[in-house]
Amino acid sequence: MEILDRLIPSHVTPAAQWEQRFPARPLAEGAEVTRFAPSPTGFVHVGGILVALIAQSVAVSSGGVFILRVEDTDQSRYVEGAVEQLGRSLEYFGIIPDESVGSGAYGPYVQSERAGIYDSFVRVLLEQDSAYPCFCTSEELAELTARQQAAKAPSGYWGPWAACRSLTEQDVVARLDVGTPFVIRFRATSGDGEVRRVKFSDRVRGDIEMDDNRNDVVVRKTMGLPTYHLAHAVDDHLMRVTTVVRADEWLSSVPLHLQLFDALGFDAPQYAHIAPIVIMDGKSKRKLSKRKDPQANVDWYAESGYPVEGILCYLRGLANARLQDEPWQQVLSESLRLEECSNSGQLLDLAKLASICREVIADLPVEQSADRLLAWAQRRDPELAVQLAEDRHALLRVLSIEQTQPDRPRKDLATWGEFREKYGFLIPAAFTLVTDPADARFDPLDVELVRQMAAVVADGYKHDLDGREWFEQVRTAALSLGFSASVGEYKREPERFRGPLKVAANVIRVLLTGSTRSPDLYEASRVLGATEVFRRLASLA
Ligand code: GLU
């Protein structure tokens, strides 16, 4: 049997058949085919969503095709259920691919189901001597690295250090005969060990020149699956991808990828390398880390309750800075342009995200806010969900407080997660009565004055008044107890008063809302209703 057939069986499908099966796409001039190609490692990185948004927008705006491909050839990193999780995250962000697992004419779209396809092309490389088997064990490779370090030579499997590059046929046969496991390595074009330079153009970074690749990288692993590098070339060629939008950690691999495309007789795609999202760590910036930063995981944003439009708007602004000052509805409708992406790390700014989300929530119709809040609470705060669901009418009134004024809507919620803290007091079942007159929230008033203020207001309490009249009863109570009508008056003659009016009014605020800061008290009292207001005014022990 020929050596070649012992490395890759002759019955693999000839590469030409794949070329026929996946012909050039009938697309208009200028249409771009892009893809998002995550590895299912059980965690969807927010930087991945940024890349996917850009890739999708480029395809959609050019009348092209957007593909989702699952890159699961590194089986050791595979996490059960990760593909489903990925699907859920993409759906949540409205990133709907034109072709993906189970649908599309250029599939399969899961790499582990494409092993036969890769073998056809590994055979092409072997046939033309652009690849060779390597029998080195991990111990031998470790020893190679040690020798290179001692000789101060660059590490890697290259040039004179690449032992299996020059094995004779007899050497190979002898090893195969005893069943020695092997990988297939690509024979780097500049394999003599000389460092050459290579130039290429990147849609984000412009013209680039860097050292050419001289490493003989593994393209097929012992168990038969390809490495990322080969799979990238074969898949992006056969799926007729025109534009590879990916994280810039792959930029340094471009020279190798160009060599692979060339050796396989493929036209190289255009590349667009997207800078990562970074975070401040002390005084320096670093990439958002999967291990250290909860914000690296897209689930964190949904779980915190940021509205999805706000997250999308924020990410789109990171992609193309021109969008940063536009209203969020506008940002969501614009196309993203590769040429406008920044080539340096974009700082994650949660304050900016929150301010966009406040705008979004303020603009949502109250009915929709109620639905979204409930949906969020059902997953993240079931107790609150039950309380909210009990009285939808009350919930709508709560969400309408200061919200329905067209000129100045309330902008105090950035996430659904903040609702409980800011508005939970309006849900009677969720409210803890304030019973201790010595409670710190009444500071600086003494216990007796707190009791008196509560009692005077409660005594003559009238509910059905307009806003001015309603507050007047609080004011009258305070003045009758010796508080000043204004801060100025108090400051001029502090000895004449027990304090300024607002300190007395704070007693009523704390009793009604549980907080020293709250939305408009009169509006809150409308939502609570007379009975509940009275119950709270009378709650001191
Ligand atoms: N599976 C690779 C990753 O998750 C994809 C890189 C690419 O888009 O080509 O980093």
XYZ file of N, CA, C and O in Angstrom, residues 356-488:
532
model
N -27.356 54.733 28.569
C -28.140 54.374 27.380
C -29.378 53.593 27.810
O -30.491 53.824 27.316
N -29.191 52.678 28.750
C -30.315 51.829 29.168
C -31.404 52.646 29.865
O -32.592 52.334 29.759
N -31.012 53.708 30.571
C -32.024 54.574 31.195
C -32.889 55.222 30.125
O -34.103 55.355 30.283
N -32.249 55.635 29.050
C -33.012 56.229 27.934
C -33.974 55.193 27.353
O -35.129 55.486 27.068
N -33.458 53.982 27.172
C -34.279 52.937 26.552
C -35.506 52.659 27.417
O -36.644 52.671 26.930
N -35.291 52.448 28.709
C -36.423 52.119 29.585
C -37.402 53.294 29.632
O -38.615 53.110 29.613
N -36.868 54.516 29.645
C -37.758 55.686 29.676
C -38.619 55.744 28.417
O -39.756 56.215 28.449
N -38.100 55.267 27.298
C -38.837 55.340 26.030
C -39.788 54.168 25.809
O -40.625 54.219 24.910
N -39.640 53.124 26.584
C -40.516 51.961 26.356
C -41.941 52.283 26.797
O -42.141 52.894 27.850
N -42.950 51.857 26.030
C -44.314 52.035 26.512
C -44.490 51.293 27.850
O -43.876 50.239 28.045
N -45.309 51.861 28.737
C -45.435 51.323 30.091
C -45.853 49.841 30.082
O -45.337 49.033 30.855
N -46.751 49.475 29.179
C -47.185 48.069 29.101
C -45.995 47.156 28.810
O -45.863 46.075 29.379
N -45.137 47.639 27.908
C -43.986 46.809 27.545
C -42.991 46.718 28.697
O -42.424 45.659 28.960
N -42.806 47.840 29.385
C -41.916 47.806 30.552
C -42.416 46.777 31.546
O -41.639 46.008 32.119
N -43.746 46.760 31.759
C -44.322 45.823 32.732
C -44.028 44.383 32.299
O -43.606 43.554 33.118
N -44.212 44.089 31.031
C -43.970 42.728 30.551
C -42.500 42.335 30.709
O -42.172 41.240 31.145
N -41.623 43.268 30.343
C -40.190 42.953 30.412
C -39.750 42.773 31.862
O -38.974 41.899 32.193
N -40.252 43.685 32.724
C -39.882 43.592 34.135
C -40.350 42.250 34.704
O -39.601 41.556 35.403
N -41.583 41.875 34.380
C -42.113 40.606 34.880
C -41.304 39.428 34.377
O -40.977 38.512 35.141
N -40.975 39.469 33.077
C -40.207 38.355 32.493
C -38.849 38.254 33.191
O -38.364 37.168 33.503
N -38.247 39.410 33.455
C -36.946 39.402 34.135
C -37.105 38.839 35.554
O -36.329 37.980 35.990
N -38.118 39.349 36.262
C -38.301 38.943 37.655
C -38.608 37.440 37.753
O -38.162 36.776 38.687
N -39.357 36.922 36.774
C -39.662 35.488 36.845
C -38.393 34.646 36.866
O -38.320 33.628 37.528
N -37.365 35.100 36.159
C -36.109 34.338 36.142
C -35.208 34.687 37.319
O -34.563 33.828 37.898
N -35.151 35.974 37.677
C -34.108 36.401 38.607
C -34.600 36.747 40.010
O -33.808 36.809 40.942
N -35.890 37.053 40.163
C -36.409 37.465 41.475
C -37.854 36.969 41.578
O -38.797 37.760 41.529
N -38.023 35.638 41.670
C -39.363 35.050 41.598
C -40.323 35.626 42.635
O -41.515 35.781 42.368
N -39.801 35.986 43.811
C -40.667 36.530 44.853
C -41.285 37.846 44.359
O -42.492 38.066 44.451
N -40.456 38.690 43.781
C -40.948 39.955 43.245
C -41.944 39.688 42.118
O -42.980 40.355 42.026
N -41.644 38.695 41.290
C -42.528 38.382 40.165
C -43.930 38.062 40.667
O -44.927 38.544 40.114
N -44.012 37.287 41.723
C -45.327 36.911 42.259
C -46.041 38.176 42.749
O -47.217 38.412 42.448
N -45.302 39.016 43.475
C -45.918 40.236 44.012
C -46.386 41.164 42.885
O -47.465 41.757 42.962
N -45.585 41.259 41.818
C -45.954 42.143 40.720
C -47.159 41.608 39.955
O -48.026 42.359 39.522
N -47.188 40.287 39.808
C -48.236 39.689 38.989
C -49.597 39.780 39.674
O -50.633 39.749 39.017
N -49.587 39.919 41.004
C -50.844 39.967 41.758
C -51.755 41.105 41.312
O -52.957 40.976 41.301
N -51.161 42.234 40.985
C -51.987 43.388 40.639
C -51.330 44.163 39.488
O -50.539 45.073 39.704
N -51.666 43.746 38.274
C -51.033 44.371 37.115
C -51.393 45.854 37.022
O -50.575 46.691 36.643
N -52.616 46.171 37.420
C -53.052 47.543 37.369
C -52.126 48.432 38.215
O -51.681 49.496 37.790
N -51.833 47.933 39.428
C -50.945 48.694 40.310
C -49.563 48.814 39.688
O -48.929 49.876 39.733
N -49.105 47.733 39.069
C -47.776 47.763 38.458
C -47.713 48.834 37.363
O -46.754 49.606 37.271
N -48.764 48.901 36.553
C -48.779 49.905 35.481
C -48.768 51.308 36.067
O -48.106 52.211 35.554
N -49.464 51.481 37.163
C -49.467 52.813 37.797
C -48.090 53.155 38.337
O -47.634 54.286 38.234
N -47.444 52.155 38.934
C -46.094 52.388 39.459
C -45.169 52.815 38.324
O -44.442 53.806 38.419
N -45.230 52.068 37.233
C -44.321 52.369 36.127
C -44.672 53.695 35.450
O -43.848 54.277 34.750
N -45.901 54.166 35.672
C -46.303 55.430 35.046
C -45.870 56.653 35.845
O -45.966 57.776 35.358
N -45.455 56.450 37.090
C -45.083 57.609 37.910
C -44.039 58.450 37.181
O -42.991 57.947 36.793
N -44.346 59.700 36.984
C -43.448 60.651 36.317
C -42.980 60.161 34.957
O -42.021 60.668 34.409
N -43.617 59.121 34.435
C -43.133 58.517 33.202
C -43.898 59.019 31.990
O -43.369 59.117 30.900
N -45.175 59.322 32.243
C -46.030 59.604 31.096
C -46.013 61.079 30.692
O -46.762 61.483 29.819
N -45.099 61.859 31.316
C -44.981 63.242 30.844
C -44.125 63.196 29.586
O -42.981 62.758 29.641
N -44.678 63.631 28.454
C -43.950 63.460 27.195
C -42.629 64.227 27.156
O -41.653 63.774 26.574
N -42.566 65.376 27.803
C -41.364 66.193 27.681
C -40.242 65.771 28.639
O -39.076 65.981 28.365
N -40.600 65.161 29.750
C -39.554 64.897 30.755
C -39.781 63.529 31.419
O -40.062 63.439 32.600
N -39.687 62.462 30.638
C -39.943 61.169 31.266
C -38.887 60.841 32.312
O -37.750 61.318 32.214
N -39.286 60.077 33.267
C -38.386 59.664 34.350
C -37.281 58.769 33.780
O -37.537 57.905 32.954
N -36.037 59.018 34.201
C -34.937 58.195 33.681
C -34.116 57.647 34.842
O -32.949 57.979 34.988
N -34.751 56.878 35.686
C -34.029 56.416 36.868
C -33.775 54.916 36.881
O -33.144 54.412 37.800
N -34.252 54.196 35.877
C -33.993 52.748 35.873
C -33.075 52.405 34.697
O -33.424 52.645 33.549
N -31.901 51.842 35.032
C -31.015 51.379 33.955
C -31.218 49.886 33.734
O -30.952 49.373 32.654
N -31.668 49.202 34.768
C -31.880 47.750 34.655
C -33.173 47.384 35.378
O -33.623 48.105 36.278
N -33.744 46.265 34.995
C -34.929 45.776 35.712
C -34.546 45.396 37.133
O -35.355 45.431 38.045
N -33.273 45.067 37.302
C -32.781 44.691 38.628
C -32.872 45.845 39.618
O -32.867 45.630 40.834
N -32.948 47.088 39.143
C -33.015 48.233 40.070
C -34.441 48.514 40.517
O -34.663 49.353 41.385
N -35.409 47.866 39.905
C -36.808 48.180 40.209
C -37.136 47.945 41.683
O -37.753 48.782 42.343
N -36.694 46.804 42.200
C -37.058 46.461 43.575
C -36.582 47.552 44.536
O -37.333 48.020 45.387
N -35.335 47.978 44.352
C -34.782 48.974 45.265
C -35.505 50.319 45.116
O -35.811 50.983 46.103
N -35.809 50.713 43.874
C -36.373 52.054 43.680
C -37.896 52.109 43.806
O -38.444 53.118 44.224
N -38.569 51.055 43.402
C -40.047 51.101 43.374
C -40.730 49.991 44.152
O -41.951 49.966 44.245
N -39.930 49.094 44.714
C -40.507 47.958 45.433
C -41.441 48.419 46.544
O -42.427 47.753 46.864
N -41.182 49.612 47.092
C -42.003 50.099 48.217
C -43.457 50.294 47.817
O -44.348 50.364 48.658
N -43.688 50.421 46.514
C -45.060 50.653 46.070
C -45.869 49.375 46.005
O -47.078 49.395 45.768
N -45.204 48.248 46.190
C -45.906 46.964 46.170
C -46.114 46.563 47.629
O -45.170 46.156 48.296
N -47.345 46.711 48.157
C -47.556 46.489 49.587
C -46.968 45.174 50.096
O -46.321 45.135 51.146
N -47.113 44.113 49.326
C -46.634 42.814 49.810
C -45.109 42.791 49.951
O -44.560 41.969 50.683
N -44.432 43.687 49.225
C -42.967 43.657 49.249
C -42.393 44.653 50.255
O -41.190 44.737 50.438
N -43.280 45.401 50.921
C -42.808 46.504 51.762
C -42.684 46.092 53.229
O -43.564 45.441 53.783
N -41.565 46.478 53.841
C -41.405 46.222 55.269
C -41.709 47.517 56.015
O -41.051 48.540 55.784
N -42.725 47.471 56.857
C -43.118 48.689 57.583
C -41.967 49.189 58.445
O -41.196 48.395 58.992
N -41.873 50.515 58.562
C -40.836 51.102 59.422
C -41.478 51.282 60.797
O -42.410 52.077 60.956
N -41.006 50.537 61.772
C -41.691 50.541 63.083
C -40.876 51.191 64.191
O -41.400 51.519 65.242
N -39.587 51.422 63.936
C -38.726 51.906 65.016
C -38.515 53.420 64.891
O -37.873 53.885 63.947
N -39.026 54.203 65.840
C -38.855 55.657 65.727
C -37.390 56.092 65.850
O -37.047 57.215 65.483
N -36.534 55.176 66.327
C -35.107 55.527 66.446
C -34.335 55.113 65.191
O -33.101 55.201 65.153
N -35.048 54.691 64.183
C -34.404 54.235 62.941
C -33.502 55.344 62.366
O -33.884 56.529 62.361
N -32.305 54.931 61.880
C -31.325 55.919 61.395
C -31.860 56.734 60.220
O -31.377 57.840 59.957
N -32.826 56.188 59.489
C -33.343 56.930 58.333
C -34.056 58.223 58.757
O -34.300 59.096 57.947
N -34.413 58.337 60.060
C -35.076 59.563 60.526
C -34.076 60.621 60.986
O -34.485 61.715 61.392
N -32.799 60.293 61.007
C -31.799 61.248 61.503
C -31.991 62.597 60.813
O -32.343 62.637 59.637
N -31.777 63.703 61.482
C -31.250 63.816 62.850
C -32.344 64.012 63.898
O -32.062 64.492 64.999
N -33.592 63.673 63.606
C -34.663 63.950 64.577
C -34.637 62.978 65.747
O -34.334 61.807 65.573
N -35.034 63.485 66.925
C -35.092 62.557 68.047
C -36.420 61.789 68.024
O -37.382 62.195 67.361
N -36.429 60.731 68.780
C -37.546 59.775 68.756
C -38.895 60.458 68.984
O -39.876 60.192 68.284
N -38.935 61.383 69.934
C -40.212 62.006 70.290
C -40.775 62.822 69.120
O -41.964 62.737 68.797
N -39.881 63.586 68.491
C -40.339 64.406 67.360
C -40.812 63.542 66.207
O -41.779 63.858 65.524
N -40.122 62.429 65.982
C -40.510 61.505 64.914
C -41.939 61.018 65.183
O -42.808 61.055 64.316
N -42.165 60.595 66.414
C -43.502 60.103 66.784
C -44.557 61.193 66.583
O -45.621 60.949 66.028
N -44.231 62.399 67.046
C -45.214 63.491 66.970
C -45.554 63.816 65.525
O -46.725 63.945 65.159
N -44.520 63.899 64.684
C -44.755 64.254 63.280
C -45.664 63.206 62.630
O -46.632 63.539 61.941
N -45.351 61.934 62.868
C -46.163 60.853 62.281
C -47.589 60.950 62.787
O -48.554 60.838 62.016
N -47.726 61.198 64.089
C -49.062 61.191 64.687
C -49.904 62.358 64.173
O -51.081 62.190 63.829
N -49.294 63.545 64.078
C -50.066 64.714 63.648
C -50.568 64.511 62.218
O -51.729 64.759 61.911
N -49.673 64.040 61.324
C -50.105 63.832 59.937
C -51.170 62.740 59.882
O -52.199 62.886 59.216
N -50.950 61.662 60.611
C -51.906 60.538 60.558
C -53.269 60.954 61.099
O -54.307 60.568 60.541
N -53.251 61.744 62.137
C -54.517 62.134 62.790
C -55.526 62.741 61.839
O -56.651 62.300 61.742
N -55.067 63.783 61.154
C -56.074 64.450 60.319
C -55.946 64.068 58.854
O -56.367 64.821 57.996
N -55.304 62.898 58.576
C -54.935 62.604 57.177
C -56.114 62.613 56.215
O -57.127 61.961 56.420
N -55.962 63.396 55.134
C -56.969 63.396 54.062
C -56.257 62.953 52.793
O -55.177 63.453 52.473
N -56.884 62.039 52.100
C -56.199 61.444 50.938
C -56.588 62.105 49.617
O -55.732 62.350 48.764
N -57.910 62.366 49.480
C -58.376 62.813 48.160
C -58.214 64.311 47.960
O -59.182 65.068 47.967
N -56.972 64.701 47.800
C -56.652 66.123 47.610
C -55.794 66.247 46.365
O -55.256 65.246 45.878
N -55.637 67.492 45.871
C -54.678 67.610 44.767
C -53.276 67.721 45.369
O -53.105 67.793 46.586
N -52.263 67.721 44.512
C -50.880 67.642 44.981
C -50.511 68.738 45.962
O -49.877 68.488 46.982
N -50.951 69.971 45.644
C -50.571 71.091 46.498
C -51.219 70.960 47.878
O -50.557 71.077 48.900
N -52.526 70.634 47.852
C -53.256 70.502 49.127
C -52.705 69.342 49.951
O -52.611 69.405 51.173
N -52.364 68.278 49.250
C -51.873 67.084 49.959
C -50.595 67.430 50.715
O -50.433 67.133 51.885
N -49.693 68.124 50.021
C -48.439 68.430 50.686
C -48.639 69.471 51.788
O -47.920 69.481 52.789
N -49.634 70.323 51.592
C -49.922 71.366 52.586
C -50.176 70.747 53.964
O -49.773 71.282 54.991
N -50.832 69.573 54.002
C -51.117 68.977 55.312
C -49.822 68.507 56.007
O -49.716 68.560 57.237
N -48.828 68.125 55.195
C -47.535 67.742 55.788
C -46.858 69.000 56.330
O -46.325 69.033 57.444
N -46.947 70.059 55.532
C -46.324 71.322 55.909
C -46.951 71.893 57.181
O -46.256 72.275 58.126
N -48.270 71.902 57.207
C -48.961 72.447 58.381
C -48.570 71.668 59.637
O -48.312 72.251 60.708
N -48.492 70.340 59.506
C -48.117 69.517 60.663
C -46.722 69.908 61.139
O -46.488 70.092 62.342
N -45.792 70.090 60.175
C -44.412 70.418 60.542
C -44.354 71.777 61.223
O -43.692 71.945 62.271
N -45.072 72.765 60.652
C -45.023 74.105 61.239
C -45.621 74.080 62.640
O -45.117 74.717 63.564
N -46.697 73.287 62.836
C -47.337 73.244 64.152
C -46.403 72.644 65.199
O -46.520 72.910 66.391
N -45.449 71.836 64.737
C -44.505 71.234 65.693
C -43.255 72.091 65.869
O -42.308 71.690 66.546
N -43.220 73.253 65.208
C -42.106 74.171 65.423
C -40.994 74.070 64.391
O -39.863 74.495 64.636
N -41.270 73.476 63.226
C -40.252 73.458 62.171
C -40.369 74.739 61.343
O -41.440 75.352 61.295
N -39.275 75.116 60.685
C -39.313 76.330 59.866
C -39.831 75.997 58.474
O -39.667 74.870 58.003
N -40.430 76.994 57.817
C -40.994 76.737 56.500
C -39.904 76.584 55.445
O -40.110 75.934 54.427
N -38.723 77.181 55.692
C -37.659 77.063 54.693
C -36.318 76.865 55.380
O -36.167 77.162 56.566
N -35.361 76.390 54.603
C -34.015 76.175 55.148
C -33.401 77.515 55.539
O -32.780 77.655 56.595
N -33.645 78.538 54.666
C -33.076 79.861 54.903
C -33.520 80.396 56.259
O -32.705 80.887 57.053
